[in-house]
Amino acid sequence: MVISQSEYYISPEEYLEGEKVSEIKHEYIDGQVYAMAGASDAHVTVVGNLFVLLRNHLRGSACRVYMLDMKAQIEVINRYFYPDVMVTCDPRDKEFEYFKCYPSLIIEVLSESTEGYDRGKKFASYRHLESLQEYVLISPDRMSVECFRRNEQGQWVLYPYEQAGEVHLASVDFRCAIAEIYEDVLLVDENIS
C-alpha cells in the first residue's frame, strides 16, 4: 500500500492543497502522506456496483454517496483516508468540498496489499468517527461481505454475508442480493483447494 513517504511533517492544510493538484491520491496520517496504488478490475467493478446501488437507493434523500475520490477526515487523530465508498447523511458535511467529516457508512474493498491494514489500523482509525454506524469490508474475488455495525452499547458487531445471501446495511436501510454487488466480476472458484 505504501509507495512513498515524506520525511517531513506536512500540515493538514498543505496536504489538502496538494491533493487538489496531485495526479495521484495520497492518504494522510499524522503529517505524513502515503501514495495510493492502483486497483484491480474486480475492485473497481465492485466499487462501481456499490455506488450505483446505493446512489439509486438514496436518491431523493438527505444522504450522499461518494466513491474513490472523496476523503474522510478523522480530525481527532489527524487523518484523511479515501474510502472506496462512503455515505454521509449529516447536513454539516455539505460545508466541506474536498472531504467529509460525518459519514454513517464506509466501505472498503480489500486487496492483498491492504487487507491487513483495512482490518486493523484503518478500522481502528475509522472508529474515532462518532457518526460512523457501519464499516464494511468486501472481498473482490469471492462473495464475502463483512459488515461491522456499531450497536447501542458502542460495540462493533460482525454481520457476515456470503453466497446467495442478502446484504443489509442498516445505517442507510439498504438491502440487496450479494450477487448484485458482484455483477460482472470474475470470481475465484471457491471449490478449488
Tab-separated table of C-alpha atoms in Angstrom:
chain	number	residue	atom	x	y	z
A	1	MET	CA	0.000	0.000	0.000
A	2	VAL	CA	2.758	2.484	0.878
A	3	ILE	CA	4.570	3.668	-2.217
A	4	SER	CA	6.281	6.781	-0.883
A	5	GLN	CA	6.560	8.566	2.413
A	6	SER	CA	7.630	12.122	3.065
A	7	GLU	CA	10.384	12.661	5.619
A	8	TYR	CA	8.956	15.992	6.710
A	9	TYR	CA	5.804	16.967	8.546
A	10	ILE	CA	3.068	18.260	6.260
A	11	SER	CA	0.204	20.204	7.794
A	12	PRO	CA	-3.387	19.151	7.028
A	13	GLU	CA	-3.814	22.416	5.112
A	14	GLU	CA	-0.723	21.736	2.950
A	15	TYR	CA	-1.954	18.192	2.322
A	16	LEU	CA	-5.421	19.332	1.225
A	17	GLU	CA	-3.996	21.955	-1.139
A	18	GLY	CA	-1.544	19.461	-2.597
A	19	GLU	CA	-4.266	16.885	-3.232
A	20	LYS	CA	-6.187	19.388	-5.347
A	21	VAL	CA	-3.399	19.358	-7.960
A	22	SER	CA	-1.780	15.958	-7.449
A	23	GLU	CA	-2.032	13.408	-10.251
A	24	ILE	CA	-2.001	10.594	-7.684
A	25	LYS	CA	-4.009	10.291	-4.484
A	26	HIS	CA	-2.398	10.216	-1.066
A	27	GLU	CA	-3.741	9.300	2.338
A	28	TYR	CA	-2.634	11.445	5.274
A	29	ILE	CA	-1.557	10.132	8.679
A	30	ASP	CA	-0.120	12.475	11.306
A	31	GLY	CA	1.755	14.782	8.932
A	32	GLN	CA	2.932	12.070	6.536
A	33	VAL	CA	1.467	11.340	3.102
A	34	TYR	CA	1.241	7.890	1.547
A	35	ALA	CA	0.679	7.387	-2.169
A	36	MET	CA	-2.134	5.034	-3.076
A	37	ALA	CA	-1.640	2.195	-5.533
A	38	GLY	CA	-3.986	1.426	-8.410
A	39	ALA	CA	-6.816	-1.092	-8.147
A	40	SER	CA	-7.782	-4.288	-9.974
A	41	ASP	CA	-10.670	-4.665	-12.417
A	42	ALA	CA	-12.656	-6.612	-9.794
A	43	HIS	CA	-12.006	-3.950	-7.160
A	44	VAL	CA	-13.165	-1.106	-9.397
A	45	THR	CA	-16.201	-3.067	-10.624
A	46	VAL	CA	-17.361	-3.884	-7.071
A	47	VAL	CA	-16.948	-0.224	-6.068
A	48	GLY	CA	-18.898	0.911	-9.132
A	49	ASN	CA	-21.685	-1.581	-8.480
A	50	LEU	CA	-21.983	-0.460	-4.861
A	51	PHE	CA	-22.020	3.199	-5.835
A	52	VAL	CA	-24.834	2.664	-8.357
A	53	LEU	CA	-26.888	0.515	-5.967
A	54	LEU	CA	-26.523	2.959	-3.081
A	55	ARG	CA	-26.997	6.050	-5.262
A	56	ASN	CA	-30.259	4.667	-6.649
A	57	HIS	CA	-31.413	3.702	-3.149
A	58	LEU	CA	-30.561	7.097	-1.625
A	59	ARG	CA	-31.820	9.272	-4.495
A	60	GLY	CA	-34.132	11.977	-3.126
A	61	SER	CA	-32.953	11.526	0.474
A	62	ALA	CA	-30.708	13.765	2.563
A	63	CYS	CA	-27.864	11.252	2.157
A	64	ARG	CA	-24.982	11.481	-0.336
A	65	VAL	CA	-22.854	8.602	-1.557
A	66	TYR	CA	-19.241	9.082	-2.678
A	67	MET	CA	-16.692	6.757	-4.214
A	68	LEU	CA	-12.910	6.640	-4.534
A	69	ASP	CA	-12.055	10.355	-4.755
A	70	MET	CA	-13.736	11.828	-1.658
A	71	LYS	CA	-11.698	11.919	1.538
A	72	ALA	CA	-12.935	11.068	5.036
A	73	GLN	CA	-11.423	13.338	7.678
A	74	ILE	CA	-10.785	11.972	11.157
A	75	GLU	CA	-9.835	15.221	12.821
A	76	VAL	CA	-9.324	13.935	16.386
A	77	ILE	CA	-6.409	11.738	15.246
A	78	ASN	CA	-5.179	13.873	12.319
A	79	ARG	CA	-6.009	11.510	9.431
A	80	TYR	CA	-7.503	11.634	5.933
A	81	PHE	CA	-8.414	8.480	4.026
A	82	TYR	CA	-10.015	7.793	0.663
A	83	PRO	CA	-12.705	5.170	1.370
A	84	ASP	CA	-13.812	3.144	-1.634
A	85	VAL	CA	-17.433	4.079	-0.874
A	86	MET	CA	-18.733	6.467	1.777
A	87	VAL	CA	-22.213	7.681	2.700
A	88	THR	CA	-22.973	10.760	4.763
A	89	CYS	CA	-26.443	11.875	5.800
A	90	ASP	CA	-25.251	14.719	8.015
A	91	PRO	CA	-26.071	18.223	6.715
A	92	ARG	CA	-22.832	19.561	8.224
A	93	ASP	CA	-20.892	17.688	5.537
A	94	LYS	CA	-22.314	19.998	2.872
A	95	GLU	CA	-19.862	22.628	4.166
A	96	PHE	CA	-16.813	20.611	3.067
A	97	GLU	CA	-15.998	20.364	-0.624
A	98	TYR	CA	-12.939	18.071	-0.575
A	99	PHE	CA	-13.590	15.842	2.449
A	100	LYS	CA	-16.418	14.660	4.706
A	101	CYS	CA	-16.344	14.509	8.495
A	102	TYR	CA	-19.587	12.754	9.470
A	103	PRO	CA	-20.028	9.557	7.422
A	104	SER	CA	-22.508	6.956	8.626
A	105	LEU	CA	-21.238	4.192	6.302
A	106	ILE	CA	-17.749	3.417	4.998
A	107	ILE	CA	-16.974	0.550	2.631
A	108	GLU	CA	-13.521	-0.720	1.728
A	109	VAL	CA	-12.902	-3.319	-0.979
A	110	LEU	CA	-9.966	-5.448	0.092
A	111	SER	CA	-6.772	-6.203	-1.803
A	112	GLU	CA	-3.833	-8.422	-0.941
A	113	SER	CA	-1.679	-5.414	-0.131
A	114	THR	CA	-4.229	-3.545	2.024
A	115	GLU	CA	-6.351	-6.236	3.716
A	116	GLY	CA	-4.410	-6.336	6.983
A	117	TYR	CA	-4.317	-2.553	7.206
A	118	ASP	CA	-8.032	-2.168	6.337
A	119	ARG	CA	-8.980	-4.709	9.027
A	120	GLY	CA	-6.585	-3.348	11.629
A	121	LYS	CA	-5.189	0.164	11.850
A	122	LYS	CA	-7.562	1.749	9.337
A	123	PHE	CA	-10.625	0.290	11.091
A	124	ALA	CA	-9.209	1.475	14.428
A	125	SER	CA	-8.870	4.970	12.938
A	126	TYR	CA	-12.384	4.976	11.489
A	127	ARG	CA	-13.827	4.008	14.896
A	128	HIS	CA	-12.940	7.529	16.071
A	129	LEU	CA	-15.737	8.858	13.831
A	130	GLU	CA	-18.689	9.225	16.187
A	131	SER	CA	-21.097	9.372	13.235
A	132	LEU	CA	-19.914	6.046	11.776
A	133	GLN	CA	-22.526	3.307	12.169
A	134	GLU	CA	-21.175	0.659	9.781
A	135	TYR	CA	-17.802	-0.334	8.367
A	136	VAL	CA	-17.946	-2.851	5.533
A	137	LEU	CA	-15.128	-4.963	4.110
A	138	ILE	CA	-15.671	-6.674	0.770
A	139	SER	CA	-13.582	-9.332	-0.933
A	140	PRO	CA	-13.076	-8.534	-4.630
A	141	ASP	CA	-12.644	-12.148	-5.755
A	142	ARG	CA	-15.157	-14.225	-3.777
A	143	MET	CA	-18.624	-13.458	-2.446
A	144	SER	CA	-17.827	-12.247	1.037
A	145	VAL	CA	-19.172	-9.077	2.635
A	146	GLU	CA	-18.324	-8.366	6.269
A	147	CYS	CA	-20.393	-5.623	7.872
A	148	PHE	CA	-19.220	-4.311	11.226
A	149	ARG	CA	-22.158	-2.492	12.836
A	150	ARG	CA	-21.934	-0.338	15.968
A	151	ASN	CA	-24.594	-1.425	18.468
A	152	GLU	CA	-26.346	0.675	21.118
A	153	GLN	CA	-23.547	-0.067	23.608
A	154	GLY	CA	-20.942	1.259	21.163
A	155	GLN	CA	-19.527	-2.190	20.399
A	156	TRP	CA	-18.806	-3.311	16.849
A	157	VAL	CA	-20.660	-6.481	15.873
A	158	LEU	CA	-19.824	-8.510	12.761
A	159	TYR	CA	-22.597	-9.398	10.295
A	160	PRO	CA	-21.075	-11.654	7.583
A	161	TYR	CA	-22.793	-12.235	4.228
A	162	GLU	CA	-21.824	-14.901	1.721
A	163	GLN	CA	-23.082	-16.590	-1.456
A	164	ALA	CA	-26.840	-16.478	-2.076
A	165	GLY	CA	-27.315	-14.122	0.859
A	166	GLU	CA	-28.975	-10.744	1.127
A	167	VAL	CA	-26.753	-7.908	2.327
A	168	HIS	CA	-28.327	-5.491	4.804
A	169	LEU	CA	-26.775	-2.095	5.551
A	170	ALA	CA	-28.868	-0.790	8.429
A	171	SER	CA	-27.225	2.657	8.520
A	172	VAL	CA	-28.928	3.552	5.229
A	173	ASP	CA	-31.788	0.981	5.340
A	174	PHE	CA	-30.417	-0.787	2.253
A	175	ARG	CA	-30.846	-4.405	1.159
A	176	CYS	CA	-29.665	-6.232	-1.952
A	177	ALA	CA	-28.708	-9.710	-3.086
A	178	ILE	CA	-24.976	-10.214	-2.655
A	179	ALA	CA	-24.827	-11.191	-6.343
A	180	GLU	CA	-25.732	-7.593	-7.297
A	181	ILE	CA	-22.555	-6.340	-5.644
A	182	TYR	CA	-20.523	-8.825	-7.692
A	183	GLU	CA	-22.238	-8.282	-11.048
A	184	ASP	CA	-19.692	-8.606	-13.905
A	185	VAL	CA	-16.893	-9.667	-11.523
A	186	LEU	CA	-14.883	-12.807	-12.303
A	187	LEU	CA	-14.871	-14.691	-9.005
A	188	VAL	CA	-12.380	-17.281	-7.770
A	189	ASP	CA	-13.862	-20.782	-7.754
A	190	GLU	CA	-14.170	-21.436	-4.010
A	191	ASN	CA	-14.345	-25.217	-4.566
A	192	ILE	CA	-10.727	-25.307	-5.770
A	193	SER	CA	-8.240	-26.049	-2.993
